[in-house]
């Protein structure tokens, strides 16, 4: 009877001890996953920071020496071209001076991206933006055509050959954003001039 009672107690103990062990295992797995995700985010953030610095250091002197009206965000590496730099009002055809500027700027920009981080660049995105004057669909069409004009020139014959051009051809993407991302003044009013722009940005993939 005593032995039978002991066997029953042992079985109950084995059943009850299973769940704490299983819970500990799940907690450990979740902790490992969180560490991996945290590590991946840290690496991605480091690469983004290094990329932005590399781009800024590589092209800022070229911009200054040639008097190019281009803005580069030192933290994100985002490049912004004002409307007047590239296009006439309501036009999506690149001005000749814009083409000459891009011939100088793009090779330097692309080399800054791919020379050290070729394996991490997943996309080069051209985004067209407008102000809020006119209908949303009209502005969407205009912003898309402007983005496409820039993208087409960057990988076309007119710009000539430059290092990593074949990579850019595979990675480039053109997007029209219409008036979805307006630039506002400090008082909350819309800055129409600043809103009419084309942005050049990269996306990275850190495995």
CSV table of C-alpha atoms in Angstrom, one decimal:
chain,number,residue,atom,x,y,z
A,1,UNK,CA,0.0,0.0,0.0
A,2,UNK,CA,2.9,2.3,0.9
A,3,UNK,CA,4.7,1.6,-2.3
A,4,UNK,CA,1.5,2.2,-4.3
A,5,UNK,CA,1.0,5.5,-2.5
A,6,UNK,CA,4.6,6.5,-3.3
A,7,UNK,CA,4.2,5.7,-7.0
A,8,UNK,CA,1.1,7.9,-7.1
A,9,UNK,CA,2.9,10.7,-5.4
A,10,UNK,CA,5.8,10.4,-7.8
A,11,UNK,CA,3.5,10.5,-10.8
A,12,UNK,CA,1.7,13.5,-9.5
A,13,UNK,CA,5.1,15.2,-8.9
A,14,UNK,CA,6.3,14.4,-12.4
A,15,UNK,CA,3.1,15.9,-13.9
A,16,UNK,CA,3.3,19.0,-11.8
A,17,UNK,CA,7.1,19.5,-12.4
A,18,UNK,CA,6.7,19.3,-16.2
A,19,UNK,CA,5.0,22.7,-16.5
A,20,UNK,CA,7.6,24.9,-14.7
A,21,UNK,CA,10.3,23.2,-16.8
A,22,UNK,CA,8.3,23.8,-20.0
A,23,UNK,CA,7.6,27.4,-19.0
A,24,UNK,CA,11.3,28.0,-18.3
A,25,UNK,CA,12.1,26.6,-21.8
A,26,UNK,CA,9.6,28.9,-23.5
A,27,UNK,CA,11.0,31.9,-21.5
A,28,UNK,CA,14.5,31.0,-22.6
A,29,UNK,CA,13.5,30.7,-26.3
A,30,UNK,CA,11.7,34.1,-26.1
A,31,UNK,CA,14.7,35.7,-24.5
A,32,UNK,CA,17.0,34.4,-27.3
A,33,UNK,CA,14.6,35.7,-29.9
A,34,UNK,CA,14.5,39.1,-28.3
A,35,UNK,CA,18.3,39.2,-28.1
A,36,UNK,CA,18.6,38.3,-31.8
A,37,UNK,CA,16.0,41.0,-32.8
A,38,UNK,CA,17.8,43.6,-30.6
A,39,UNK,CA,21.1,42.7,-32.1
A,40,UNK,CA,19.7,43.0,-35.6
A,41,UNK,CA,18.2,46.4,-34.9
A,42,UNK,CA,21.5,47.6,-33.4
A,43,UNK,CA,23.4,46.4,-36.5
A,44,UNK,CA,20.9,48.0,-38.8
A,45,UNK,CA,21.1,51.3,-36.9
A,46,UNK,CA,24.9,51.2,-37.1
A,47,UNK,CA,24.9,50.6,-40.8
A,48,UNK,CA,22.3,53.4,-41.4
A,49,UNK,CA,24.5,55.8,-39.3
A,50,UNK,CA,27.7,54.9,-41.1
A,51,UNK,CA,25.9,55.1,-44.5
A,52,UNK,CA,24.6,58.6,-43.8
A,53,UNK,CA,28.0,59.8,-42.7
A,54,UNK,CA,29.7,58.2,-45.7
A,55,UNK,CA,27.3,59.9,-48.1
A,56,UNK,CA,27.5,63.2,-46.4
A,57,UNK,CA,31.3,63.2,-46.3
A,58,UNK,CA,31.6,62.0,-49.9
A,59,UNK,CA,29.3,64.4,-51.6
A,60,UNK,CA,29.2,67.6,-49.5
A,61,UNK,CA,32.4,69.1,-51.1
A,62,UNK,CA,31.1,68.3,-54.6
A,63,UNK,CA,27.9,70.1,-53.8
A,64,UNK,CA,29.7,73.1,-52.4
A,65,UNK,CA,32.3,73.3,-55.2
A,66,UNK,CA,29.6,73.1,-57.9
A,67,UNK,CA,27.0,75.3,-56.1
A,68,UNK,CA,24.4,72.5,-56.3
A,69,UNK,CA,21.0,73.1,-54.7
A,70,UNK,CA,20.7,69.8,-52.9
A,71,UNK,CA,20.0,69.0,-49.3
A,72,UNK,CA,21.3,66.0,-47.5
A,73,UNK,CA,20.1,64.9,-44.1
A,74,UNK,CA,23.2,64.1,-42.1
A,75,UNK,CA,21.4,61.6,-39.9
A,76,UNK,CA,19.3,59.6,-42.5
A,77,UNK,CA,21.2,60.3,-45.7
A,78,UNK,CA,18.0,61.5,-47.3
A,79,UNK,CA,18.7,63.7,-50.4
A,80,UNK,CA,16.2,66.4,-51.3
A,81,UNK,CA,16.0,68.2,-54.6
A,82,UNK,CA,13.8,71.3,-54.7
A,83,UNK,CA,11.3,71.6,-57.6
A,84,UNK,CA,13.1,74.5,-59.2
A,85,UNK,CA,16.4,72.6,-59.2
A,86,UNK,CA,14.9,69.9,-61.4
A,87,UNK,CA,11.7,71.1,-63.2
A,88,UNK,CA,9.8,74.1,-64.4
A,89,UNK,CA,6.3,74.6,-62.8
A,90,UNK,CA,3.9,71.8,-63.6
A,91,UNK,CA,6.5,70.1,-65.8
A,92,UNK,CA,8.0,66.6,-65.4
A,93,UNK,CA,10.8,67.1,-68.0
A,94,UNK,CA,14.2,67.5,-66.4
A,95,UNK,CA,15.8,70.9,-67.1
A,96,UNK,CA,19.1,70.8,-68.8
A,97,UNK,CA,20.9,72.3,-65.8
A,98,UNK,CA,19.3,69.6,-63.7
A,99,UNK,CA,20.7,66.9,-65.9
A,100,UNK,CA,24.2,68.4,-65.7
A,101,UNK,CA,23.9,68.5,-61.9
A,102,UNK,CA,22.8,64.9,-61.7
A,103,UNK,CA,25.7,63.9,-63.9
A,104,UNK,CA,28.0,65.2,-61.2
A,105,UNK,CA,26.0,64.2,-58.2
A,106,UNK,CA,24.7,60.7,-58.9
A,107,UNK,CA,28.1,58.9,-59.5
A,108,UNK,CA,29.4,60.3,-56.2
A,109,UNK,CA,26.2,59.4,-54.3
A,110,UNK,CA,26.0,55.9,-55.7
A,111,UNK,CA,29.7,55.1,-55.0
A,112,UNK,CA,29.3,56.3,-51.5
A,113,UNK,CA,26.4,53.8,-51.1
A,114,UNK,CA,27.8,50.7,-52.8
A,115,UNK,CA,31.6,50.9,-52.3
A,116,UNK,CA,31.3,49.8,-48.6
A,117,UNK,CA,27.7,48.5,-48.3
A,118,UNK,CA,26.9,46.9,-51.7
A,119,UNK,CA,25.5,43.8,-50.0
A,120,UNK,CA,23.2,45.8,-47.7
A,121,UNK,CA,21.5,48.1,-50.2
A,122,UNK,CA,18.1,46.6,-51.1
A,123,UNK,CA,16.5,49.7,-52.9
A,124,UNK,CA,17.2,53.1,-54.1
A,125,UNK,CA,13.9,55.0,-54.0
A,126,UNK,CA,13.0,58.2,-55.9
A,127,UNK,CA,9.9,59.9,-54.4
A,128,UNK,CA,8.1,62.7,-56.0
A,129,UNK,CA,6.1,65.2,-53.9
A,130,UNK,CA,3.8,68.2,-54.7
A,131,UNK,CA,2.0,70.9,-52.7
A,132,UNK,CA,-1.8,70.9,-52.1
A,133,UNK,CA,-2.7,73.1,-55.0
A,134,UNK,CA,-4.9,71.2,-57.5
A,135,UNK,CA,-6.6,67.9,-57.2
A,136,UNK,CA,-4.9,64.9,-55.4
A,137,UNK,CA,-5.0,62.8,-58.6
A,138,UNK,CA,-3.5,65.5,-60.7
A,139,UNK,CA,-0.7,65.9,-58.2
A,140,UNK,CA,-0.3,62.1,-57.9
A,141,UNK,CA,0.2,61.9,-61.7
A,142,UNK,CA,2.7,64.8,-61.7
A,143,UNK,CA,4.7,63.5,-58.7
A,144,UNK,CA,4.9,60.0,-60.2
A,145,UNK,CA,6.1,61.3,-63.6
A,146,UNK,CA,8.7,63.5,-61.9
A,147,UNK,CA,10.0,60.6,-59.9
A,148,UNK,CA,10.1,58.4,-63.0
A,149,UNK,CA,11.9,61.1,-65.0
A,150,UNK,CA,14.7,61.3,-62.4
A,151,UNK,CA,14.9,57.5,-62.2
A,152,UNK,CA,15.0,57.1,-66.0
A,153,UNK,CA,17.8,59.6,-66.3
A,154,UNK,CA,19.8,58.0,-63.5
A,155,UNK,CA,19.9,54.7,-65.3
A,156,UNK,CA,19.7,55.9,-68.9
A,157,UNK,CA,22.2,56.5,-71.6
A,158,UNK,CA,22.3,60.3,-71.3
A,159,UNK,CA,24.0,60.4,-67.9
A,160,UNK,CA,26.8,58.1,-69.2
A,161,UNK,CA,28.5,55.2,-67.5
A,162,UNK,CA,29.5,55.3,-63.9
A,163,UNK,CA,30.5,52.7,-61.3
A,164,UNK,CA,27.7,50.5,-60.0
A,165,UNK,CA,25.2,51.7,-62.6
A,166,UNK,CA,24.2,48.1,-63.3
A,167,UNK,CA,23.4,47.7,-59.6
A,168,UNK,CA,21.3,50.9,-59.5
A,169,UNK,CA,19.3,49.7,-62.5
A,170,UNK,CA,18.2,46.6,-60.5
A,171,UNK,CA,17.6,48.4,-57.2
A,172,UNK,CA,15.9,51.7,-58.3
A,173,UNK,CA,12.2,52.4,-57.7
A,174,UNK,CA,10.1,55.5,-58.6
A,175,UNK,CA,7.1,56.5,-56.4
A,176,UNK,CA,4.7,59.4,-56.6
A,177,UNK,CA,3.3,60.7,-53.3
A,178,UNK,CA,1.2,63.6,-54.5
A,179,UNK,CA,0.5,65.9,-51.5
A,180,UNK,CA,0.5,63.1,-48.9
A,181,UNK,CA,3.7,64.3,-47.2
A,182,UNK,CA,3.5,68.1,-47.1
A,183,UNK,CA,6.2,70.2,-45.5
A,184,UNK,CA,4.8,72.6,-42.9
A,185,UNK,CA,6.1,75.8,-41.4
A,186,UNK,CA,6.6,76.2,-37.6
A,187,UNK,CA,3.2,77.9,-37.4
A,188,UNK,CA,1.5,74.9,-39.0
A,189,UNK,CA,0.9,76.4,-42.4
A,190,UNK,CA,2.0,74.5,-45.5
A,191,UNK,CA,5.3,75.5,-47.1
A,192,UNK,CA,4.4,75.0,-50.7
A,193,UNK,CA,7.9,75.6,-52.1
A,194,UNK,CA,9.5,73.1,-49.8
A,195,UNK,CA,6.6,70.6,-50.4
A,196,UNK,CA,7.3,70.5,-54.2
A,197,UNK,CA,10.4,68.3,-54.2
A,198,UNK,CA,11.9,65.0,-55.2
A,199,UNK,CA,13.6,62.8,-52.6
A,200,UNK,CA,16.3,60.2,-53.2
A,201,UNK,CA,16.7,57.6,-50.5
A,202,UNK,CA,18.1,54.1,-49.9
A,203,UNK,CA,16.7,51.1,-48.1
A,204,UNK,CA,19.0,48.6,-46.5
A,205,UNK,CA,18.7,44.9,-45.6
A,206,UNK,CA,21.1,43.7,-42.9
A,207,UNK,CA,21.1,39.9,-42.6
